[in-house]
Short mmCIF file of C-alpha atoms and ligand atoms in Angstrom, two decimals:
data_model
loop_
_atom_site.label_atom_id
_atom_site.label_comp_id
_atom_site.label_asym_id
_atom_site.label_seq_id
_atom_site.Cartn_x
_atom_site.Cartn_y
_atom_site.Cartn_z
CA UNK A 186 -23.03 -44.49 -31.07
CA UNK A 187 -24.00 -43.16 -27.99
CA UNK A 188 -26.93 -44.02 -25.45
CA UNK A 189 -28.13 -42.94 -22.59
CA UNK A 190 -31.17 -43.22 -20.34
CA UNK A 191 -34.73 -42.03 -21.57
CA UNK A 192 -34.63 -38.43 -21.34
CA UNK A 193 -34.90 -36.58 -24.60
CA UNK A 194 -31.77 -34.84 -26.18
CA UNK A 195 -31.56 -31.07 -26.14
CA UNK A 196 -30.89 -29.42 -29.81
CA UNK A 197 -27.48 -28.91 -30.31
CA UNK A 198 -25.78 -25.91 -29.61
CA UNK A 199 -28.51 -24.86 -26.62
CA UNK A 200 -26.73 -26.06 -23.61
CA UNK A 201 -29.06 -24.31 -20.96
CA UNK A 202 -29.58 -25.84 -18.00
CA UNK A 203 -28.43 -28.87 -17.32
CA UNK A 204 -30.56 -31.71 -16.95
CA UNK A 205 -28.12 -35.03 -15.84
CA UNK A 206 -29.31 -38.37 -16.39
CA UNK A 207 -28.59 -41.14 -13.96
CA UNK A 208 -25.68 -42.71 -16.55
CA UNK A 209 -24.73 -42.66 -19.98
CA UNK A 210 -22.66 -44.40 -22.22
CA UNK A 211 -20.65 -43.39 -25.56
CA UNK A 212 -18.66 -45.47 -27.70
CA UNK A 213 -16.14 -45.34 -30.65
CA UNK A 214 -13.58 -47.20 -32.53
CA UNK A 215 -9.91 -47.66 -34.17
CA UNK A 216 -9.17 -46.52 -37.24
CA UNK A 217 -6.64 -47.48 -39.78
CA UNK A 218 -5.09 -44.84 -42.30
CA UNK A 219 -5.18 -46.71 -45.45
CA UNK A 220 -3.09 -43.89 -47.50
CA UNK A 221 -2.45 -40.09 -46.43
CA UNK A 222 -0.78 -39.78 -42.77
CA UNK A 223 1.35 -36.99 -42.22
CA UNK A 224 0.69 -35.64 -45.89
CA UNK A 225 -2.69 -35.05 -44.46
CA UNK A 226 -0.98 -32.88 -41.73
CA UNK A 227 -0.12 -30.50 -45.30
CA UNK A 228 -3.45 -30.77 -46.35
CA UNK A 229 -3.46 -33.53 -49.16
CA UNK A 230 -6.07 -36.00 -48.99
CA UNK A 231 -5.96 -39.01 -46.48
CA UNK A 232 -8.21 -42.41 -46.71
CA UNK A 233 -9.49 -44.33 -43.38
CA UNK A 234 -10.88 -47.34 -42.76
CA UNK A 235 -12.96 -48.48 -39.28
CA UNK A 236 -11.89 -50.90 -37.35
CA UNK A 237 -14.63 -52.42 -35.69
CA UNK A 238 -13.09 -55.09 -33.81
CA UNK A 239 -11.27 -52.17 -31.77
CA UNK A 240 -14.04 -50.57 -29.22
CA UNK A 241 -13.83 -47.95 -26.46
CA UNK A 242 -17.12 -47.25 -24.34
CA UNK A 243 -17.25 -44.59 -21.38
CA UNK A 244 -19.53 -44.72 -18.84
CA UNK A 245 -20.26 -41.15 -17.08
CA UNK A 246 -22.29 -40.66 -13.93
CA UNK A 247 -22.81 -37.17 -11.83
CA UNK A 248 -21.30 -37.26 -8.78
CA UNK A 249 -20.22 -35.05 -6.20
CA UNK A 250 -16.51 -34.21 -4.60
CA UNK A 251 -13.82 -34.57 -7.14
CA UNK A 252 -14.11 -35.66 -10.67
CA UNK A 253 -13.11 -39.94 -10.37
CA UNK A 254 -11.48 -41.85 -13.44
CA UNK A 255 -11.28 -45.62 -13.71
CA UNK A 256 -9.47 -46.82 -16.18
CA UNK A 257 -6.95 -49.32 -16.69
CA UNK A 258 -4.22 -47.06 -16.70
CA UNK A 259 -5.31 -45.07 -14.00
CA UNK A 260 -8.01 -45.11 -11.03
CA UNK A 261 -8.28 -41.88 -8.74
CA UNK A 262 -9.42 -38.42 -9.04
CA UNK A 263 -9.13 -37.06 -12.42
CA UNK A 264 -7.35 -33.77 -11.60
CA UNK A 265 -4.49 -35.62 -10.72
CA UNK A 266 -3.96 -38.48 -13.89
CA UNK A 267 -1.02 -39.30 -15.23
CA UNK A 268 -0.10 -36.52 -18.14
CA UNK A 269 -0.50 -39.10 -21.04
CA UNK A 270 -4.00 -39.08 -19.73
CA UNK A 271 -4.17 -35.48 -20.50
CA UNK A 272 -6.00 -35.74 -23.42
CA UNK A 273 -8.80 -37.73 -21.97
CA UNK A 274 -9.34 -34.92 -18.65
CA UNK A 275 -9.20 -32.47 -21.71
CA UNK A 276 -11.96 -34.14 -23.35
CA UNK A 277 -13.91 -34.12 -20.03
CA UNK A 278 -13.10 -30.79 -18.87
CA UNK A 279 -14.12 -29.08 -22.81
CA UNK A 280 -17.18 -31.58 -22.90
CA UNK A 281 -19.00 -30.42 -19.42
CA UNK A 282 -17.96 -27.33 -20.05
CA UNK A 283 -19.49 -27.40 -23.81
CA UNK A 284 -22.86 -28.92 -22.23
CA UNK A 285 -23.35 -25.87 -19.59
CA UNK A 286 -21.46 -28.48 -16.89
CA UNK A 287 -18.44 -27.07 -15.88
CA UNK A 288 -19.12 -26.70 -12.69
CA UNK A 289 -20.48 -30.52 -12.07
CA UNK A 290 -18.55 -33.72 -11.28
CA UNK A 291 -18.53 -36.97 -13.15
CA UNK A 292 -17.64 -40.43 -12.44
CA UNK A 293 -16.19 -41.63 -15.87
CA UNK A 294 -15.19 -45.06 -16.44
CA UNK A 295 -13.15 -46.31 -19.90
CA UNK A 296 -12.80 -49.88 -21.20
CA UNK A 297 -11.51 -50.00 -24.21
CA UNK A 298 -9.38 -52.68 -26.26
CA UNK A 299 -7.44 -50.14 -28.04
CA UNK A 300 -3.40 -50.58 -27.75
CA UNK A 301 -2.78 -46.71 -26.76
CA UNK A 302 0.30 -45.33 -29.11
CA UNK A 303 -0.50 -48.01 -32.16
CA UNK A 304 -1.75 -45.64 -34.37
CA UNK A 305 -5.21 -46.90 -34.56
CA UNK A 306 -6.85 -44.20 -32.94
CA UNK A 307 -6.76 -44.70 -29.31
CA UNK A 308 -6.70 -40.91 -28.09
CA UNK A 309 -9.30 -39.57 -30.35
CA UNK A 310 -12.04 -43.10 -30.09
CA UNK A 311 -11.37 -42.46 -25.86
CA UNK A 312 -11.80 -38.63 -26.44
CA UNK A 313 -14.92 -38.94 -28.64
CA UNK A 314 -16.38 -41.88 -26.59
CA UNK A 315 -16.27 -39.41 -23.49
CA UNK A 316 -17.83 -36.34 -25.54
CA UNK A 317 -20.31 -38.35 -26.32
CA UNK A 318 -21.07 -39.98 -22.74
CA UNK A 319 -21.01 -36.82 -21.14
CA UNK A 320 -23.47 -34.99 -23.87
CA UNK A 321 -25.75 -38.01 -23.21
CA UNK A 322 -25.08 -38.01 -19.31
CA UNK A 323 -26.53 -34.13 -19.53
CA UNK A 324 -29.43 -34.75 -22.14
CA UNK A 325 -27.59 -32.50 -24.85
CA UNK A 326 -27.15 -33.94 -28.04
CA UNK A 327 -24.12 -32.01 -29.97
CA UNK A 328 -24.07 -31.96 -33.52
CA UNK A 329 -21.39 -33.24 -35.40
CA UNK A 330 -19.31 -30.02 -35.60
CA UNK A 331 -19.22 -29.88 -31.76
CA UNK A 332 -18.65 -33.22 -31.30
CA UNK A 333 -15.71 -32.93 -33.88
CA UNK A 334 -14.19 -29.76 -32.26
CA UNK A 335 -14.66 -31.11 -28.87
CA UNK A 336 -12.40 -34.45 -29.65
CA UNK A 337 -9.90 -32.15 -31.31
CA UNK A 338 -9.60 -30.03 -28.49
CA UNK A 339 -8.22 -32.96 -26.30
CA UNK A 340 -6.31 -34.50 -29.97
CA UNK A 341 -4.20 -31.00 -29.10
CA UNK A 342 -3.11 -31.93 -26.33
CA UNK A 343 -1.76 -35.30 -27.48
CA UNK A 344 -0.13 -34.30 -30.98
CA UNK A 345 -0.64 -30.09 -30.98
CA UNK A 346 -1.55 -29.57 -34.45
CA UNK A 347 -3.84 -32.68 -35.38
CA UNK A 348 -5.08 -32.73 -38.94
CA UNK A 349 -8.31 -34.09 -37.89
CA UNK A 350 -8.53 -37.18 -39.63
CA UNK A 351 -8.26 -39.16 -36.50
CA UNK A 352 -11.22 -37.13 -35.01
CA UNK A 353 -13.55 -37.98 -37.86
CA UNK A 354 -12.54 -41.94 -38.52
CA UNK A 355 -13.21 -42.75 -34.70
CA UNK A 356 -16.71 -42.07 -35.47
CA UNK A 357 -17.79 -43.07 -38.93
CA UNK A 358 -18.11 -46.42 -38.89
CA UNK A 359 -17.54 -46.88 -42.79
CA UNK A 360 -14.37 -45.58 -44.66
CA UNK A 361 -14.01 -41.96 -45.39
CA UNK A 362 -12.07 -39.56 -47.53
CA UNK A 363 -10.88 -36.53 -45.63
CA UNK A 364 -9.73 -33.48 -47.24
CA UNK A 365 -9.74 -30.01 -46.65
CA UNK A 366 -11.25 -30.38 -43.67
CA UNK A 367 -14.07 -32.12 -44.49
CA UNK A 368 -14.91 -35.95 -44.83
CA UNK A 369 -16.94 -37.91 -47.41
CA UNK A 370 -18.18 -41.65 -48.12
CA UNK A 371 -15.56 -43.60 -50.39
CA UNK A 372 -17.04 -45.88 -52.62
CA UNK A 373 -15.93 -49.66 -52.61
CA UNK A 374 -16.90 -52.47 -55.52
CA UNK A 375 -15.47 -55.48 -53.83
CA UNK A 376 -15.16 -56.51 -50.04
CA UNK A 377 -11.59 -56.12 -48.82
CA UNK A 378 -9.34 -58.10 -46.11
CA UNK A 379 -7.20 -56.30 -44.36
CA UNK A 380 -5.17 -57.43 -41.06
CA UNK A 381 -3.55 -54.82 -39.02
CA UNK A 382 -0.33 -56.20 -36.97
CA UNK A 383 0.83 -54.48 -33.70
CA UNK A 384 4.34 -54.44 -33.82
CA UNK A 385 4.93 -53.57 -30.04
CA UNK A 386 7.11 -50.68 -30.29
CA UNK A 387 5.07 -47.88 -29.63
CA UNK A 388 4.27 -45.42 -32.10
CA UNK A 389 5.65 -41.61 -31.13
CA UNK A 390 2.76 -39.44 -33.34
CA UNK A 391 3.92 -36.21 -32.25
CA UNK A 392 7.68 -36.97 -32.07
CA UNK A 393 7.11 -38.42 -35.89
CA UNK A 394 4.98 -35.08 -36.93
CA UNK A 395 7.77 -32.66 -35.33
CA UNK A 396 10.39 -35.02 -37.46
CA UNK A 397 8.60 -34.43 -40.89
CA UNK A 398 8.18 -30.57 -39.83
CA UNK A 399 11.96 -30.23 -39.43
CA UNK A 400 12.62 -32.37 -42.26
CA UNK A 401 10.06 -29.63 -44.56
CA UNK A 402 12.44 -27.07 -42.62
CA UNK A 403 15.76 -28.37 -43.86
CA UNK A 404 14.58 -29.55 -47.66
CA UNK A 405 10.98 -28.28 -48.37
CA UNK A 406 11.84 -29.37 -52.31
CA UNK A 407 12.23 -33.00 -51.11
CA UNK A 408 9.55 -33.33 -48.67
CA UNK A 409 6.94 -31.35 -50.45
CA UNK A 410 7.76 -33.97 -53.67
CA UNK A 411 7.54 -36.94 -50.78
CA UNK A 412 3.90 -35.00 -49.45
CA UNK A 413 2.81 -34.55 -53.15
CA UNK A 414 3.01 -37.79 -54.10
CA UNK A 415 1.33 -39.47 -50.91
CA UNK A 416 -2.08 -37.12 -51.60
CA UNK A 417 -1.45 -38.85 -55.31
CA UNK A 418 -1.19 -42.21 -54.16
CA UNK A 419 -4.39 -41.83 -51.79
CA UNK A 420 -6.11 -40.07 -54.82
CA UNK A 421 -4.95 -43.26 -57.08
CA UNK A 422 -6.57 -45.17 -54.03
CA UNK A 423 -10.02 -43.90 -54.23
CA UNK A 424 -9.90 -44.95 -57.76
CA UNK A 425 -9.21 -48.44 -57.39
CA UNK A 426 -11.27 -48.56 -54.39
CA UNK A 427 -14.28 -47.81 -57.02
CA UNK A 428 -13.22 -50.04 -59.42
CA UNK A 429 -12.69 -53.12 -57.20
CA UNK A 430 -9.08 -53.34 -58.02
CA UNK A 431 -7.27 -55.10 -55.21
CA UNK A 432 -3.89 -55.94 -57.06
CA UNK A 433 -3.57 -51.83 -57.83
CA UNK A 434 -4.67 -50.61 -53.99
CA UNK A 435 -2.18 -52.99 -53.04
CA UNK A 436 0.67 -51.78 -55.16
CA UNK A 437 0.20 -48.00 -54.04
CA UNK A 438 0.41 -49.03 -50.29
CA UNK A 439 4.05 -50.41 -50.86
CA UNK A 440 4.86 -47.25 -52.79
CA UNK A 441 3.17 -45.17 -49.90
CA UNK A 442 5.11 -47.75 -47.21
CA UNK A 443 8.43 -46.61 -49.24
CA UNK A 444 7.23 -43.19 -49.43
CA UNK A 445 6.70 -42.71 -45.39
CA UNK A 446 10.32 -44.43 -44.92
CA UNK A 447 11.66 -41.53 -46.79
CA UNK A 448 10.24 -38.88 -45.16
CA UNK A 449 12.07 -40.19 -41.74
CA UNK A 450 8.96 -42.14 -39.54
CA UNK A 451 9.28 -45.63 -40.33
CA UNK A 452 10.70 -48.44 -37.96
CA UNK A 453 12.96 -51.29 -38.83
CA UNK A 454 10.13 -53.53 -36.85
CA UNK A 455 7.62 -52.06 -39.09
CA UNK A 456 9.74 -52.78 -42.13
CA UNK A 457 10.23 -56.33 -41.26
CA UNK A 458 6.50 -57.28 -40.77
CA UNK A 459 5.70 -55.37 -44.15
CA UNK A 460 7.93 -57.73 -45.75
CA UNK A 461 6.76 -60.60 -43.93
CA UNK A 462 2.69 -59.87 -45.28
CA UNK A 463 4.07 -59.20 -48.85
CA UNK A 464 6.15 -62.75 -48.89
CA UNK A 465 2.86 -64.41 -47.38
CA UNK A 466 0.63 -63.32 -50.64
CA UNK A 467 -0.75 -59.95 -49.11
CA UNK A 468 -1.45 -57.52 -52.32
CA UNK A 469 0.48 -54.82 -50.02
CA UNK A 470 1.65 -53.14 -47.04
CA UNK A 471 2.75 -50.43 -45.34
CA UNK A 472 3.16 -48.86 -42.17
CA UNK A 473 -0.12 -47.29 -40.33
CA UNK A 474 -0.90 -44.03 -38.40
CA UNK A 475 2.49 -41.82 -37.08
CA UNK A 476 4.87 -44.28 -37.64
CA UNK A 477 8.21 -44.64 -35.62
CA UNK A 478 6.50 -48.02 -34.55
CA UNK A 479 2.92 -49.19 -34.05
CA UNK A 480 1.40 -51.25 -36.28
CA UNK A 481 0.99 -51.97 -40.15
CA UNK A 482 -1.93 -52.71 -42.29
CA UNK A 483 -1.86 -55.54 -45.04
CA UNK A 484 -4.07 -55.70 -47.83
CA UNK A 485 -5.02 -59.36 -48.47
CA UNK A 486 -6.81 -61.79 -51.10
CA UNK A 487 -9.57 -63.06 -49.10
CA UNK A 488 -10.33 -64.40 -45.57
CA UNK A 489 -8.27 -67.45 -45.92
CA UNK A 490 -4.99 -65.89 -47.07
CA UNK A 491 -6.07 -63.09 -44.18
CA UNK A 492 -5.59 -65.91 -41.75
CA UNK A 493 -2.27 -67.14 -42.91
CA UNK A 494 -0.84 -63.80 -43.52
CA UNK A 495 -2.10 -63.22 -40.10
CA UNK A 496 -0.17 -66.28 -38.43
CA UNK A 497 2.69 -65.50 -40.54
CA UNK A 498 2.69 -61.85 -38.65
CA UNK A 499 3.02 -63.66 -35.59
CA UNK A 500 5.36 -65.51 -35.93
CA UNK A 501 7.35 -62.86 -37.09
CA UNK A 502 6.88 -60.83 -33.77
CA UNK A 503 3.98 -58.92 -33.93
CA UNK A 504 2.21 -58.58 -30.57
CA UNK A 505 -1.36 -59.00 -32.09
CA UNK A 506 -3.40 -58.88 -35.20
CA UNK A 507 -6.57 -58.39 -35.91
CA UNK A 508 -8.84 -58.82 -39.54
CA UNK A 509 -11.06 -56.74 -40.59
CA UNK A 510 -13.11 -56.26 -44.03
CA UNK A 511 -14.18 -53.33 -45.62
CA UNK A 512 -17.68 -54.17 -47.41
CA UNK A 513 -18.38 -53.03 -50.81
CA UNK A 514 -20.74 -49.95 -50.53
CA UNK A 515 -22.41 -50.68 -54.60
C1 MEV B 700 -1.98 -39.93 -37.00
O1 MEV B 700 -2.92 -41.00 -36.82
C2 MEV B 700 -2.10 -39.36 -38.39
C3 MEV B 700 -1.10 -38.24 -38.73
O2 MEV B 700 -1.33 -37.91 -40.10
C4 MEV B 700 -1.30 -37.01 -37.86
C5 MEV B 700 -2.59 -36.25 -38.16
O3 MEV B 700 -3.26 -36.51 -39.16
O4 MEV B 700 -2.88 -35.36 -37.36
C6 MEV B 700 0.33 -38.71 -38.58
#
């Protein structure tokens, strides 16, 4: 979603001339992989939910002198952030520069409640969220191939050689099936609970890609049979995603939990509060997003057992949780 003040948006792809608005805003969200990280990195299919509760909005306005971030991790001139804000002055720099800009300044401003290094999405929802307020800031309006190639272009900088699943789940708002490339709408029968626990160790994405690449390297039988039967799992997903079938979806996110131990980037932490949702009456668990820490995702039976299993995550040690449902789409 992205908004900006009353000036009509150019067609995509015609950057032109420039014509900045006084401010603009763009937003987007967390995402949760439900079933498909890192086997999505060797192109089998991946599943992602939204997660709505999770928000990041950028604020852009021209300026002159040097480029100015605010942020809570950072507040000064952009050209000299931190390097694990490198992805967000990559987004920036590729976004003016995709709307005719690169020669202007902007004063860009992030909230966000995101935990960064989670695996919910923070570096693509903050990339996309500034794409999108600097397209509206200029009065372009990029389709959503630019948009997409724009985010990944600053996701590169974060993990090198994103899939982009991340890229598209920041921005759809409903679940989606990614494969190939390309993303379509999953169909859901039945509303589903799920609560996502941070478990406070954060998650190492591109340390936990590198470690599946080696690990491919030194026994591609193994880890292609570990790869193969995530994108079977997620395609056993969409099925009982369509039929309603919580008991089943829950069952193949244990198996994909014990799957993603196996090929090297789970986390003792991440074990224990999997356990802890299973022995509280979630229908299954598993580890979210890169792994080696970060946060898991519980299935559960409905909003009351979402609160308990919730608690129960807690107490155990996560650092916070947060519920969200998936609505039925039929
Ligand atoms: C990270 O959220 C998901 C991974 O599959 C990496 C990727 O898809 O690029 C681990």
């Amino acid at each position: 979603m992205t908004s900006s003040s009353a000036r009509p948006a150019r067609p995509s792809d015609a950057p032109a001339t420039p014509t900045p608005t006084a401010a603009a805003s763009g937003r987007a969200s967390g995402k949760a992989i439900l079933l498909g990280e890192h086997a999505v990195v060797y192109r089998r299919p991946a599943l992602a939910i939204p997660l709505s509760a999770l928000q990041v909005r950028a604020d852009v306005q021209r300026s002159t002198g040097p480029s100015i971030l605010h942020s809570a991790l950072y507040d000064g001139p952009l050209a000299a952030a931190p390097a694990r804000l490198g992805p967000t002055a990559m987004a920036a720099a590729a976004a003016l520069e995709a709307v005719g800009a690169g020669h202007e300044s902007i004063e860009l401003r992030i909230e966000s409640n995101l935990p960064a290094e989670r695996g919910v999405g923070s570096s693509a929802a903050v990339a996309a969220a500034v794409v999108r307020a600097v397209a509206a800031a200029f009065g372009v309006a990029l389709d959503a191939a630019a948009e997409h190639e724009l985010i990944q272009r600053a996701e590169r900088v974060a993990h090198v050689s994103p899939s982009g699943l991340d890229a598209h789940a920041v921005r759809a708002g409903a679940p989606i099936w990614f494969e190939d490339g390309a993303v379509s709408p999953v169909a859901v029968a039945a509303p589903l609970t799920f609560v996502i626990a941070d478990s406070g160790v954060a998650g190492r994405t591109r340390e936990a890609v590198a470690g599946v690449r080696a690990r491919r390297d030194a026994d591609p039988t193994g880890t292609t049979a570990l790869l193969d039967e995530l994108g079977e799992l997620t395609r056993d997903a969409r099925r009982h995603l369509a039929a309603g079938d919580a008991r089943s979806l829950g069952v193949l996110m244990d198996r994909g939990h014990a799957a993603l131990d196996l090929l090297g980037v789970g986390d003792p932490v991440l074990d224990e509060l999997v356990a802890t949702a299973r022995a509280h009456s979630a229908w299954g668990a598993k580890l979210t997003g890169g792994g080696r820490g970060g946060c898991i995702l519980a299935l559960t039976r409905d909003h009351d057992s979402a609160a308990d299993v919730a608690g129960a995550l807690r107490a155990a040690g996560a650092a916070a949780t947060w519920t969200t449902t998936v609505e039925a789409t039929t």
